[in-house]
JSON list of C-alpha atoms in Angstrom, two decimals:
[
{"chain": "A", "resi": 17, "resn": "MET", "atom": "CA", "xyz": [49.13, -30.06, 11.47]},
{"chain": "A", "resi": 18, "resn": "ARG", "atom": "CA", "xyz": [52.69, -31.27, 10.95]},
{"chain": "A", "resi": 19, "resn": "VAL", "atom": "CA", "xyz": [51.47, -33.73, 8.34]},
{"chain": "A", "resi": 20, "resn": "LEU", "atom": "CA", "xyz": [49.60, -31.01, 6.45]},
{"chain": "A", "resi": 21, "resn": "ASP", "atom": "CA", "xyz": [52.76, -28.84, 6.38]},
{"chain": "A", "resi": 22, "resn": "ALA", "atom": "CA", "xyz": [50.75, -25.85, 5.15]},
{"chain": "A", "resi": 23, "resn": "ASP", "atom": "CA", "xyz": [52.27, -22.39, 4.77]},
{"chain": "A", "resi": 24, "resn": "ILE", "atom": "CA", "xyz": [49.10, -20.83, 6.21]},
{"chain": "A", "resi": 25, "resn": "LEU", "atom": "CA", "xyz": [46.81, -22.58, 8.69]},
{"chain": "A", "resi": 26, "resn": "LEU", "atom": "CA", "xyz": [43.40, -21.12, 9.52]},
{"chain": "A", "resi": 27, "resn": "LEU", "atom": "CA", "xyz": [42.07, -22.39, 12.85]},
{"chain": "A", "resi": 28, "resn": "VAL", "atom": "CA", "xyz": [38.65, -21.93, 14.44]},
{"chain": "A", "resi": 29, "resn": "GLU", "atom": "CA", "xyz": [37.51, -22.42, 18.04]},
{"chain": "A", "resi": 30, "resn": "VAL", "atom": "CA", "xyz": [40.78, -20.96, 19.36]},
{"chain": "A", "resi": 31, "resn": "GLU", "atom": "CA", "xyz": [40.76, -19.56, 22.89]},
{"chain": "A", "resi": 32, "resn": "ASN", "atom": "CA", "xyz": [43.38, -16.82, 22.52]},
{"chain": "A", "resi": 33, "resn": "LEU", "atom": "CA", "xyz": [46.78, -15.89, 21.10]},
{"chain": "A", "resi": 34, "resn": "ALA", "atom": "CA", "xyz": [48.54, -17.57, 24.01]},
{"chain": "A", "resi": 35, "resn": "THR", "atom": "CA", "xyz": [46.96, -20.87, 22.98]},
{"chain": "A", "resi": 36, "resn": "LEU", "atom": "CA", "xyz": [48.45, -20.56, 19.50]},
{"chain": "A", "resi": 37, "resn": "GLU", "atom": "CA", "xyz": [51.84, -19.64, 20.97]},
{"chain": "A", "resi": 38, "resn": "MET", "atom": "CA", "xyz": [51.68, -22.71, 23.21]},
{"chain": "A", "resi": 39, "resn": "LEU", "atom": "CA", "xyz": [50.73, -24.91, 20.26]},
{"chain": "A", "resi": 40, "resn": "ILE", "atom": "CA", "xyz": [53.76, -23.73, 18.32]},
{"chain": "A", "resi": 41, "resn": "GLU", "atom": "CA", "xyz": [56.11, -24.12, 21.29]},
{"chain": "A", "resi": 42, "resn": "GLU", "atom": "CA", "xyz": [54.94, -27.62, 22.19]},
{"chain": "A", "resi": 43, "resn": "SER", "atom": "CA", "xyz": [54.31, -29.18, 18.77]},
{"chain": "A", "resi": 44, "resn": "LEU", "atom": "CA", "xyz": [55.41, -26.98, 15.85]},
{"chain": "A", "resi": 45, "resn": "ALA", "atom": "CA", "xyz": [58.53, -25.18, 17.05]},
{"chain": "A", "resi": 46, "resn": "ASP", "atom": "CA", "xyz": [60.65, -26.21, 14.06]},
{"chain": "A", "resi": 47, "resn": "MET", "atom": "CA", "xyz": [58.10, -25.30, 11.37]},
{"chain": "A", "resi": 48, "resn": "GLY", "atom": "CA", "xyz": [58.56, -21.54, 11.18]},
{"chain": "A", "resi": 49, "resn": "TYR", "atom": "CA", "xyz": [55.02, -20.50, 12.12]},
{"chain": "A", "resi": 50, "resn": "ARG", "atom": "CA", "xyz": [54.00, -17.15, 13.57]},
{"chain": "A", "resi": 51, "resn": "PRO", "atom": "CA", "xyz": [50.60, -16.87, 15.33]},
{"chain": "A", "resi": 52, "resn": "TYR", "atom": "CA", "xyz": [47.94, -14.26, 14.59]},
{"chain": "A", "resi": 53, "resn": "LEU", "atom": "CA", "xyz": [44.63, -13.66, 16.36]},
{"chain": "A", "resi": 54, "resn": "VAL", "atom": "CA", "xyz": [42.37, -10.66, 16.90]},
{"chain": "A", "resi": 55, "resn": "PRO", "atom": "CA", "xyz": [40.02, -11.23, 19.87]},
{"chain": "A", "resi": 56, "resn": "GLY", "atom": "CA", "xyz": [36.38, -11.34, 18.86]},
{"chain": "A", "resi": 57, "resn": "VAL", "atom": "CA", "xyz": [33.18, -10.72, 20.76]},
{"chain": "A", "resi": 58, "resn": "ASP", "atom": "CA", "xyz": [31.80, -14.22, 21.30]},
{"chain": "A", "resi": 59, "resn": "PHE", "atom": "CA", "xyz": [31.84, -13.98, 25.07]},
{"chain": "A", "resi": 60, "resn": "PHE", "atom": "CA", "xyz": [29.54, -17.01, 25.45]},
{"chain": "A", "resi": 61, "resn": "THR", "atom": "CA", "xyz": [31.94, -19.61, 23.99]},
{"chain": "A", "resi": 62, "resn": "GLY", "atom": "CA", "xyz": [35.14, -17.57, 24.23]},
{"chain": "A", "resi": 63, "resn": "GLN", "atom": "CA", "xyz": [36.13, -18.86, 20.79]},
{"chain": "A", "resi": 64, "resn": "ASN", "atom": "CA", "xyz": [38.12, -16.98, 18.17]},
{"chain": "A", "resi": 65, "resn": "VAL", "atom": "CA", "xyz": [39.58, -17.53, 14.70]},
{"chain": "A", "resi": 66, "resn": "GLY", "atom": "CA", "xyz": [43.36, -17.64, 14.46]},
{"chain": "A", "resi": 67, "resn": "ILE", "atom": "CA", "xyz": [46.12, -18.09, 11.90]},
{"chain": "A", "resi": 68, "resn": "LEU", "atom": "CA", "xyz": [49.50, -19.81, 11.92]},
{"chain": "A", "resi": 69, "resn": "SER", "atom": "CA", "xyz": [51.61, -18.60, 9.02]},
{"chain": "A", "resi": 70, "resn": "ARG", "atom": "CA", "xyz": [55.03, -19.00, 7.46]},
{"chain": "A", "resi": 71, "resn": "VAL", "atom": "CA", "xyz": [54.00, -16.35, 4.93]},
{"chain": "A", "resi": 72, "resn": "VAL", "atom": "CA", "xyz": [54.69, -12.76, 5.98]},
{"chain": "A", "resi": 73, "resn": "ILE", "atom": "CA", "xyz": [51.38, -11.24, 7.09]},
{"chain": "A", "resi": 74, "resn": "ASP", "atom": "CA", "xyz": [51.27, -7.49, 6.51]},
{"chain": "A", "resi": 75, "resn": "GLU", "atom": "CA", "xyz": [48.35, -6.79, 8.84]},
{"chain": "A", "resi": 76, "resn": "VAL", "atom": "CA", "xyz": [45.51, -8.45, 10.71]},
{"chain": "A", "resi": 77, "resn": "GLU", "atom": "CA", "xyz": [42.27, -6.96, 11.95]},
{"chain": "A", "resi": 78, "resn": "ARG", "atom": "CA", "xyz": [38.60, -7.63, 12.53]},
{"chain": "A", "resi": 79, "resn": "SER", "atom": "CA", "xyz": [35.55, -5.63, 11.49]},
{"chain": "A", "resi": 80, "resn": "ASP", "atom": "CA", "xyz": [32.76, -4.22, 13.64]},
{"chain": "A", "resi": 81, "resn": "LEU", "atom": "CA", "xyz": [30.47, -4.02, 10.61]},
{"chain": "A", "resi": 82, "resn": "LEU", "atom": "CA", "xyz": [26.80, -4.86, 11.19]},
{"chain": "A", "resi": 83, "resn": "ALA", "atom": "CA", "xyz": [24.32, -6.04, 8.57]},
{"chain": "A", "resi": 84, "resn": "ARG", "atom": "CA", "xyz": [20.84, -7.50, 8.17]},
{"chain": "A", "resi": 85, "resn": "GLY", "atom": "CA", "xyz": [20.12, -10.94, 6.75]},
{"chain": "A", "resi": 86, "resn": "ALA", "atom": "CA", "xyz": [16.66, -9.80, 5.66]},
{"chain": "A", "resi": 87, "resn": "ALA", "atom": "CA", "xyz": [14.98, -6.42, 5.29]},
{"chain": "A", "resi": 88, "resn": "ASP", "atom": "CA", "xyz": [13.06, -6.70, 8.57]},
{"chain": "A", "resi": 89, "resn": "ALA", "atom": "CA", "xyz": [15.79, -8.48, 10.56]},
{"chain": "A", "resi": 90, "resn": "ASN", "atom": "CA", "xyz": [17.94, -7.18, 13.39]},
{"chain": "A", "resi": 91, "resn": "LEU", "atom": "CA", "xyz": [21.49, -6.10, 12.70]},
{"chain": "A", "resi": 92, "resn": "GLN", "atom": "CA", "xyz": [24.02, -8.91, 13.03]},
{"chain": "A", "resi": 93, "resn": "ASN", "atom": "CA", "xyz": [27.79, -9.02, 13.50]},
{"chain": "A", "resi": 94, "resn": "VAL", "atom": "CA", "xyz": [30.34, -11.78, 12.91]},
{"chain": "A", "resi": 95, "resn": "SER", "atom": "CA", "xyz": [31.61, -12.39, 16.41]},
{"chain": "A", "resi": 96, "resn": "LYS", "atom": "CA", "xyz": [34.37, -14.80, 15.33]},
{"chain": "A", "resi": 97, "resn": "HIS", "atom": "CA", "xyz": [36.51, -13.80, 12.34]},
{"chain": "A", "resi": 98, "resn": "ILE", "atom": "CA", "xyz": [39.90, -12.52, 11.27]},
{"chain": "A", "resi": 99, "resn": "ILE", "atom": "CA", "xyz": [41.04, -10.44, 8.28]},
{"chain": "A", "resi": 100, "resn": "ALA", "atom": "CA", "xyz": [44.65, -10.88, 7.14]},
{"chain": "A", "resi": 101, "resn": "ARG", "atom": "CA", "xyz": [46.44, -9.20, 4.25]},
{"chain": "A", "resi": 102, "resn": "PHE", "atom": "CA", "xyz": [49.54, -10.57, 2.54]},
{"chain": "A", "resi": 103, "resn": "SER", "atom": "CA", "xyz": [51.03, -11.47, -0.85]},
{"chain": "A", "resi": 104, "resn": "LEU", "atom": "CA", "xyz": [50.13, -14.91, -2.27]},
{"chain": "A", "resi": 105, "resn": "SER", "atom": "CA", "xyz": [51.48, -16.20, -5.58]},
{"chain": "A", "resi": 106, "resn": "GLY", "atom": "CA", "xyz": [52.43, -12.63, -6.47]},
{"chain": "A", "resi": 107, "resn": "LEU", "atom": "CA", "xyz": [48.92, -11.32, -5.77]},
{"chain": "A", "resi": 108, "resn": "GLN", "atom": "CA", "xyz": [47.92, -8.88, -3.04]},
{"chain": "A", "resi": 109, "resn": "THR", "atom": "CA", "xyz": [45.49, -11.06, -1.13]},
{"chain": "A", "resi": 110, "resn": "THR", "atom": "CA", "xyz": [43.04, -10.73, 1.74]},
{"chain": "A", "resi": 111, "resn": "LEU", "atom": "CA", "xyz": [42.13, -13.81, 3.77]},
{"chain": "A", "resi": 112, "resn": "ILE", "atom": "CA", "xyz": [38.86, -13.55, 5.68]},
{"chain": "A", "resi": 113, "resn": "GLY", "atom": "CA", "xyz": [38.63, -16.39, 8.18]},
{"chain": "A", "resi": 114, "resn": "VAL", "atom": "CA", "xyz": [35.17, -16.97, 9.65]},
{"chain": "A", "resi": 115, "resn": "HIS", "atom": "CA", "xyz": [33.19, -19.08, 12.07]},
{"chain": "A", "resi": 116, "resn": "PHE", "atom": "CA", "xyz": [29.47, -18.56, 11.59]},
{"chain": "A", "resi": 117, "resn": "LEU", "atom": "CA", "xyz": [26.53, -19.40, 13.82]},
{"chain": "A", "resi": 118, "resn": "ALA", "atom": "CA", "xyz": [25.94, -23.16, 14.08]},
{"chain": "A", "resi": 119, "resn": "ARG", "atom": "CA", "xyz": [23.03, -25.47, 13.18]},
{"chain": "A", "resi": 120, "resn": "PRO", "atom": "CA", "xyz": [22.59, -25.06, 9.39]},
{"chain": "A", "resi": 121, "resn": "SER", "atom": "CA", "xyz": [19.09, -26.57, 9.31]},
{"chain": "A", "resi": 122, "resn": "ASP", "atom": "CA", "xyz": [17.63, -24.57, 12.21]},
{"chain": "A", "resi": 123, "resn": "PRO", "atom": "CA", "xyz": [15.04, -22.06, 10.86]},
{"chain": "A", "resi": 124, "resn": "GLY", "atom": "CA", "xyz": [15.49, -19.98, 14.01]},
{"chain": "A", "resi": 125, "resn": "ARG", "atom": "CA", "xyz": [19.05, -19.17, 12.98]},
{"chain": "A", "resi": 126, "resn": "LEU", "atom": "CA", "xyz": [18.44, -18.58, 9.27]},
{"chain": "A", "resi": 127, "resn": "VAL", "atom": "CA", "xyz": [18.25, -14.79, 9.27]},
{"chain": "A", "resi": 128, "resn": "ARG", "atom": "CA", "xyz": [21.05, -14.38, 11.81]},
{"chain": "A", "resi": 129, "resn": "ARG", "atom": "CA", "xyz": [23.50, -16.44, 9.75]},
{"chain": "A", "resi": 130, "resn": "GLN", "atom": "CA", "xyz": [22.42, -14.60, 6.59]},
{"chain": "A", "resi": 131, "resn": "GLY", "atom": "CA", "xyz": [23.24, -11.38, 8.43]},
{"chain": "A", "resi": 132, "resn": "GLN", "atom": "CA", "xyz": [26.71, -12.71, 9.16]},
{"chain": "A", "resi": 133, "resn": "ALA", "atom": "CA", "xyz": [27.08, -13.63, 5.49]},
{"chain": "A", "resi": 134, "resn": "GLU", "atom": "CA", "xyz": [26.04, -10.12, 4.48]},
{"chain": "A", "resi": 135, "resn": "VAL", "atom": "CA", "xyz": [28.77, -8.65, 6.68]},
{"chain": "A", "resi": 136, "resn": "ILE", "atom": "CA", "xyz": [31.37, -10.84, 5.00]},
{"chain": "A", "resi": 137, "resn": "ARG", "atom": "CA", "xyz": [29.94, -10.10, 1.55]},
{"chain": "A", "resi": 138, "resn": "GLN", "atom": "CA", "xyz": [30.38, -6.39, 2.16]},
{"chain": "A", "resi": 139, "resn": "ILE", "atom": "CA", "xyz": [33.96, -6.89, 3.36]},
{"chain": "A", "resi": 140, "resn": "VAL", "atom": "CA", "xyz": [34.71, -8.98, 0.26]},
{"chain": "A", "resi": 141, "resn": "ALA", "atom": "CA", "xyz": [33.25, -6.27, -1.98]},
{"chain": "A", "resi": 142, "resn": "GLN", "atom": "CA", "xyz": [35.35, -3.60, -0.24]},
{"chain": "A", "resi": 143, "resn": "GLU", "atom": "CA", "xyz": [38.55, -5.60, -0.63]},
{"chain": "A", "resi": 144, "resn": "ARG", "atom": "CA", "xyz": [37.82, -6.43, -4.27]},
{"chain": "A", "resi": 145, "resn": "ALA", "atom": "CA", "xyz": [37.12, -2.76, -4.99]},
{"chain": "A", "resi": 146, "resn": "THR", "atom": "CA", "xyz": [40.71, -1.95, -3.98]},
{"chain": "A", "resi": 147, "resn": "GLY", "atom": "CA", "xyz": [42.05, -4.52, -6.44]},
{"chain": "A", "resi": 148, "resn": "ARG", "atom": "CA", "xyz": [42.88, -7.24, -3.94]},
{"chain": "A", "resi": 149, "resn": "GLU", "atom": "CA", "xyz": [42.25, -10.94, -4.42]},
{"chain": "A", "resi": 150, "resn": "VAL", "atom": "CA", "xyz": [40.15, -12.54, -1.68]},
{"chain": "A", "resi": 151, "resn": "ILE", "atom": "CA", "xyz": [39.88, -15.85, 0.14]},
{"chain": "A", "resi": 152, "resn": "VAL", "atom": "CA", "xyz": [36.95, -16.55, 2.46]},
{"chain": "A", "resi": 153, "resn": "ALA", "atom": "CA", "xyz": [37.57, -19.67, 4.52]},
{"chain": "A", "resi": 154, "resn": "GLY", "atom": "CA", "xyz": [36.38, -21.39, 7.65]},
{"chain": "A", "resi": 155, "resn": "ASP", "atom": "CA", "xyz": [33.36, -22.93, 9.29]},
{"chain": "A", "resi": 156, "resn": "LEU", "atom": "CA", "xyz": [30.41, -21.28, 7.55]},
{"chain": "A", "resi": 157, "resn": "ASN", "atom": "CA", "xyz": [28.05, -23.81, 9.14]},
{"chain": "A", "resi": 158, "resn": "ASP", "atom": "CA", "xyz": [26.04, -24.00, 5.92]},
{"chain": "A", "resi": 159, "resn": "PHE", "atom": "CA", "xyz": [25.69, -25.87, 2.65]},
{"chain": "A", "resi": 160, "resn": "ASP", "atom": "CA", "xyz": [26.26, -24.79, -0.94]},
{"chain": "A", "resi": 161, "resn": "GLU", "atom": "CA", "xyz": [23.07, -25.00, -3.00]},
{"chain": "A", "resi": 162, "resn": "SER", "atom": "CA", "xyz": [24.87, -25.16, -6.35]},
{"chain": "A", "resi": 163, "resn": "ILE", "atom": "CA", "xyz": [27.56, -27.71, -5.40]},
{"chain": "A", "resi": 164, "resn": "ARG", "atom": "CA", "xyz": [26.12, -30.57, -3.37]},
{"chain": "A", "resi": 165, "resn": "ASP", "atom": "CA", "xyz": [28.14, -32.34, -0.70]},
{"chain": "A", "resi": 166, "resn": "ARG", "atom": "CA", "xyz": [28.45, -36.10, -0.28]},
{"chain": "A", "resi": 167, "resn": "ASN", "atom": "CA", "xyz": [24.90, -36.49, 1.03]},
{"chain": "A", "resi": 168, "resn": "GLY", "atom": "CA", "xyz": [23.31, -33.83, -1.16]},
{"chain": "A", "resi": 169, "resn": "ASN", "atom": "CA", "xyz": [22.51, -31.51, 1.74]},
{"chain": "A", "resi": 170, "resn": "ARG", "atom": "CA", "xyz": [20.59, -28.41, 0.72]},
{"chain": "A", "resi": 171, "resn": "PRO", "atom": "CA", "xyz": [20.71, -25.07, 2.57]},
{"chain": "A", "resi": 172, "resn": "ILE", "atom": "CA", "xyz": [17.71, -23.23, 3.95]},
{"chain": "A", "resi": 173, "resn": "THR", "atom": "CA", "xyz": [19.66, -19.95, 3.68]},
{"chain": "A", "resi": 174, "resn": "ASP", "atom": "CA", "xyz": [21.37, -17.96, 0.93]},
{"chain": "A", "resi": 175, "resn": "VAL", "atom": "CA", "xyz": [24.65, -17.77, 2.89]},
{"chain": "A", "resi": 176, "resn": "LEU", "atom": "CA", "xyz": [27.01, -19.33, 0.32]},
{"chain": "A", "resi": 177, "resn": "ARG", "atom": "CA", "xyz": [25.31, -17.74, -2.68]},
{"chain": "A", "resi": 178, "resn": "ARG", "atom": "CA", "xyz": [25.33, -14.32, -1.01]},
{"chain": "A", "resi": 179, "resn": "ILE", "atom": "CA", "xyz": [29.06, -14.38, -0.28]},
{"chain": "A", "resi": 180, "resn": "LYS", "atom": "CA", "xyz": [30.02, -15.88, -3.65]},
{"chain": "A", "resi": 181, "resn": "ASP", "atom": "CA", "xyz": [28.08, -13.19, -5.52]},
{"chain": "A", "resi": 182, "resn": "ALA", "atom": "CA", "xyz": [30.03, -10.50, -3.62]},
{"chain": "A", "resi": 183, "resn": "GLY", "atom": "CA", "xyz": [29.72, -7.26, -5.65]},
{"chain": "A", "resi": 184, "resn": "ASN", "atom": "CA", "xyz": [27.60, -6.00, -8.53]},
{"chain": "A", "resi": 185, "resn": "GLY", "atom": "CA", "xyz": [29.10, -8.00, -11.40]},
{"chain": "A", "resi": 186, "resn": "PRO", "atom": "CA", "xyz": [30.48, -11.47, -12.18]},
{"chain": "A", "resi": 187, "resn": "GLU", "atom": "CA", "xyz": [34.06, -10.20, -12.22]},
{"chain": "A", "resi": 188, "resn": "ASP", "atom": "CA", "xyz": [34.16, -10.05, -8.42]},
{"chain": "A", "resi": 189, "resn": "ASP", "atom": "CA", "xyz": [32.43, -13.38, -7.74]},
{"chain": "A", "resi": 190, "resn": "LEU", "atom": "CA", "xyz": [34.10, -16.02, -5.59]},
{"chain": "A", "resi": 191, "resn": "ARG", "atom": "CA", "xyz": [34.39, -19.72, -6.45]},
{"chain": "A", "resi": 192, "resn": "ASN", "atom": "CA", "xyz": [33.84, -22.50, -3.95]},
{"chain": "A", "resi": 193, "resn": "LEU", "atom": "CA", "xyz": [36.73, -24.97, -4.18]},
{"chain": "A", "resi": 194, "resn": "ILE", "atom": "CA", "xyz": [34.46, -27.81, -3.10]},
{"chain": "A", "resi": 195, "resn": "ALA", "atom": "CA", "xyz": [33.72, -28.15, -6.82]},
{"chain": "A", "resi": 196, "resn": "GLU", "atom": "CA", "xyz": [37.30, -29.31, -7.42]},
{"chain": "A", "resi": 197, "resn": "VAL", "atom": "CA", "xyz": [36.84, -32.67, -5.66]},
{"chain": "A", "resi": 198, "resn": "PRO", "atom": "CA", "xyz": [34.47, -35.56, -6.47]},
{"chain": "A", "resi": 199, "resn": "GLN", "atom": "CA", "xyz": [31.12, -35.50, -4.68]},
{"chain": "A", "resi": 200, "resn": "SER", "atom": "CA", "xyz": [32.07, -38.63, -2.74]},
{"chain": "A", "resi": 201, "resn": "GLU", "atom": "CA", "xyz": [34.87, -36.65, -1.05]},
{"chain": "A", "resi": 202, "resn": "ARG", "atom": "CA", "xyz": [32.81, -33.54, -0.28]},
{"chain": "A", "resi": 203, "resn": "PHE", "atom": "CA", "xyz": [32.49, -33.70, 3.48]},
{"chain": "A", "resi": 204, "resn": "THR", "atom": "CA", "xyz": [34.19, -31.65, 6.17]},
{"chain": "A", "resi": 205, "resn": "ALA", "atom": "CA", "xyz": [32.29, -32.52, 9.33]},
{"chain": "A", "resi": 206, "resn": "LEU", "atom": "CA", "xyz": [30.50, -35.28, 11.21]},
{"chain": "A", "resi": 207, "resn": "TRP", "atom": "CA", "xyz": [27.39, -34.73, 13.31]},
{"chain": "A", "resi": 208, "resn": "ASP", "atom": "CA", "xyz": [26.51, -37.85, 15.29]},
{"chain": "A", "resi": 209, "resn": "ARG", "atom": "CA", "xyz": [22.87, -36.88, 15.25]},
{"chain": "A", "resi": 210, "resn": "ASN", "atom": "CA", "xyz": [21.60, -40.18, 16.67]},
{"chain": "A", "resi": 211, "resn": "GLN", "atom": "CA", "xyz": [24.35, -40.17, 19.33]},
{"chain": "A", "resi": 212, "resn": "ASN", "atom": "CA", "xyz": [25.19, -43.83, 18.84]},
{"chain": "A", "resi": 213, "resn": "GLY", "atom": "CA", "xyz": [28.92, -43.22, 18.99]},
{"chain": "A", "resi": 214, "resn": "ARG", "atom": "CA", "xyz": [29.50, -44.35, 15.41]},
{"chain": "A", "resi": 215, "resn": "ALA", "atom": "CA", "xyz": [30.54, -42.33, 12.38]},
{"chain": "A", "resi": 216, "resn": "GLU", "atom": "CA", "xyz": [27.94, -43.09, 9.73]},
{"chain": "A", "resi": 217, "resn": "VAL", "atom": "CA", "xyz": [28.11, -41.95, 6.11]},
{"chain": "A", "resi": 218, "resn": "THR", "atom": "CA", "xyz": [24.69, -40.29, 6.31]},
{"chain": "A", "resi": 219, "resn": "GLU", "atom": "CA", "xyz": [25.98, -38.02, 9.10]},
{"chain": "A", "resi": 220, "resn": "LEU", "atom": "CA", "xyz": [28.72, -36.44, 6.96]},
{"chain": "A", "resi": 221, "resn": "SER", "atom": "CA", "xyz": [28.34, -32.96, 5.46]},
{"chain": "A", "resi": 222, "resn": "ALA", "atom": "CA", "xyz": [30.33, -30.05, 4.01]},
{"chain": "A", "resi": 223, "resn": "ILE", "atom": "CA", "xyz": [29.86, -26.96, 6.18]},
{"chain": "A", "resi": 224, "resn": "ASP", "atom": "CA", "xyz": [33.46, -25.71, 5.99]},
{"chain": "A", "resi": 225, "resn": "HIS", "atom": "CA", "xyz": [34.41, -23.96, 2.77]},
{"chain": "A", "resi": 226, "resn": "ILE", "atom": "CA", "xyz": [37.19, -22.14, 0.94]},
{"chain": "A", "resi": 227, "resn": "LEU", "atom": "CA", "xyz": [36.01, -19.49, -1.53]},
{"chain": "A", "resi": 228, "resn": "VAL", "atom": "CA", "xyz": [38.50, -17.70, -3.79]},
{"chain": "A", "resi": 229, "resn": "SER", "atom": "CA", "xyz": [38.44, -14.86, -6.29]},
{"chain": "A", "resi": 230, "resn": "ASP", "atom": "CA", "xyz": [39.16, -15.42, -9.97]},
{"chain": "A", "resi": 231, "resn": "LEU", "atom": "CA", "xyz": [42.89, -14.79, -10.27]},
{"chain": "A", "resi": 232, "resn": "LEU", "atom": "CA", "xyz": [43.59, -16.99, -7.26]},
{"chain": "A", "resi": 233, "resn": "TYR", "atom": "CA", "xyz": [41.34, -19.68, -8.71]},
{"chain": "A", "resi": 234, "resn": "ARG", "atom": "CA", "xyz": [43.50, -19.75, -11.82]},
{"chain": "A", "resi": 235, "resn": "LYS", "atom": "CA", "xyz": [46.51, -20.50, -9.60]},
{"chain": "A", "resi": 236, "resn": "VAL", "atom": "CA", "xyz": [44.92, -23.43, -7.76]},
{"chain": "A", "resi": 237, "resn": "ARG", "atom": "CA", "xyz": [46.99, -26.56, -8.32]},
{"chain": "A", "resi": 238, "resn": "GLU", "atom": "CA", "xyz": [45.35, -28.99, -5.91]},
{"chain": "A", "resi": 239, "resn": "VAL", "atom": "CA", "xyz": [42.41, -29.22, -3.51]},
{"chain": "A", "resi": 240, "resn": "ARG", "atom": "CA", "xyz": [42.30, -32.00, -0.92]},
{"chain": "A", "resi": 241, "resn": "TYR", "atom": "CA", "xyz": [39.73, -32.87, 1.70]},
{"chain": "A", "resi": 242, "resn": "VAL", "atom": "CA", "xyz": [41.82, -34.76, 4.27]},
{"chain": "A", "resi": 243, "resn": "HIS", "atom": "CA", "xyz": [39.82, -37.55, 5.93]},
{"chain": "A", "resi": 244, "resn": "SER", "atom": "CA", "xyz": [42.66, -39.26, 7.77]},
{"chain": "A", "resi": 245, "resn": "HIS", "atom": "CA", "xyz": [41.47, -39.17, 11.40]},
{"chain": "A", "resi": 246, "resn": "ASP", "atom": "CA", "xyz": [38.57, -40.56, 13.40]},
{"chain": "A", "resi": 247, "resn": "PRO", "atom": "CA", "xyz": [36.14, -37.65, 13.88]},
{"chain": "A", "resi": 248, "resn": "LEU", "atom": "CA", "xyz": [34.82, -39.25, 17.06]},
{"chain": "A", "resi": 249, "resn": "THR", "atom": "CA", "xyz": [38.16, -39.09, 18.87]},
{"chain": "A", "resi": 250, "resn": "VAL", "atom": "CA", "xyz": [39.98, -35.89, 17.85]},
{"chain": "A", "resi": 251, "resn": "THR", "atom": "CA", "xyz": [37.84, -33.26, 16.12]},
{"chain": "A", "resi": 252, "resn": "ASP", "atom": "CA", "xyz": [34.58, -33.73, 14.26]},
{"chain": "A", "resi": 253, "resn": "HIS", "atom": "CA", "xyz": [35.82, -31.52, 11.41]},
{"chain": "A", "resi": 254, "resn": "PHE", "atom": "CA", "xyz": [38.24, -32.39, 8.61]},
{"chain": "A", "resi": 255, "resn": "PRO", "atom": "CA", "xyz": [40.84, -30.03, 7.09]},
{"chain": "A", "resi": 256, "resn": "ILE", "atom": "CA", "xyz": [40.71, -28.69, 3.55]},
{"chain": "A", "resi": 257, "resn": "VAL", "atom": "CA", "xyz": [44.11, -28.20, 1.90]},
{"chain": "A", "resi": 258, "resn": "VAL", "atom": "CA", "xyz": [44.61, -25.95, -1.12]},
{"chain": "A", "resi": 259, "resn": "SER", "atom": "CA", "xyz": [47.88, -25.62, -3.05]},
{"chain": "A", "resi": 260, "resn": "PHE", "atom": "CA", "xyz": [48.49, -22.54, -5.20]},
{"chain": "A", "resi": 261, "resn": "ALA", "atom": "CA", "xyz": [51.04, -22.19, -7.98]},
{"chain": "A", "resi": 262, "resn": "PRO", "atom": "CA", "xyz": [54.02, -20.08, -6.92]},
{"chain": "A", "resi": 263, "resn": "ARG", "atom": "CA", "xyz": [54.68, -16.69, -8.41]},
{"chain": "A", "resi": 264, "resn": "SER", "atom": "CA", "xyz": [56.14, -17.06, -11.90]},
{"chain": "A", "resi": 265, "resn": "VAL", "atom": "CA", "xyz": [59.26, -15.23, -13.06]},
{"chain": "A", "resi": 266, "resn": "ASP", "atom": "CA", "xyz": [57.30, -12.99, -15.44]},
{"chain": "A", "resi": 267, "resn": "GLU", "atom": "CA", "xyz": [54.93, -11.67, -12.73]}
]
């Protein structure tokens, strides 16, 4: 995290706010971060989504919204997420950090994860309707049909398409920043599916994403997928780093 030196860090699989406070105290005390976390309702894993930020966060919350991933499906919530509002590059911005249901190729989880995507789509549409720019980021546990990852993985759901389409017209669509890097670099996670203890190229995929609205997209200066650690020894996910142009003097 010190090497990334990001102004805003979105973290998944966080136990609680005290964990973030301990992380800052023990490893990041000189970096100016403040922790944010709103406890979710994943009582099975106890995981949450948190934020460390040097940017002033105006408010954080979570939503109890429920939605269906198909007409005949049960209502679904997003047990692990955070909604944060702040100013970014001179734009009033809402960051929606998510951690969706795992196993992207499991048909038994298709409709449930689509239900989670529908919840986030509705939140995006609500935020866009108030004139705010939006970022959706985190572990969506799914692939993007229109922008293939390193191994060309294809989704069995409409999760990414559903969220990117957002509202009724193209003006509120979100863009997936995975498109800004070469296909050879498009991987964010390793799944050692054959459990041989080796990281093999065929086991890499992009299931973590950063989606941004149009005005923020125009301010993107750099997108990096950082593959600098061994995913078998630390974490099996890799960070995505996005740099935005600062607010100009005429804004």
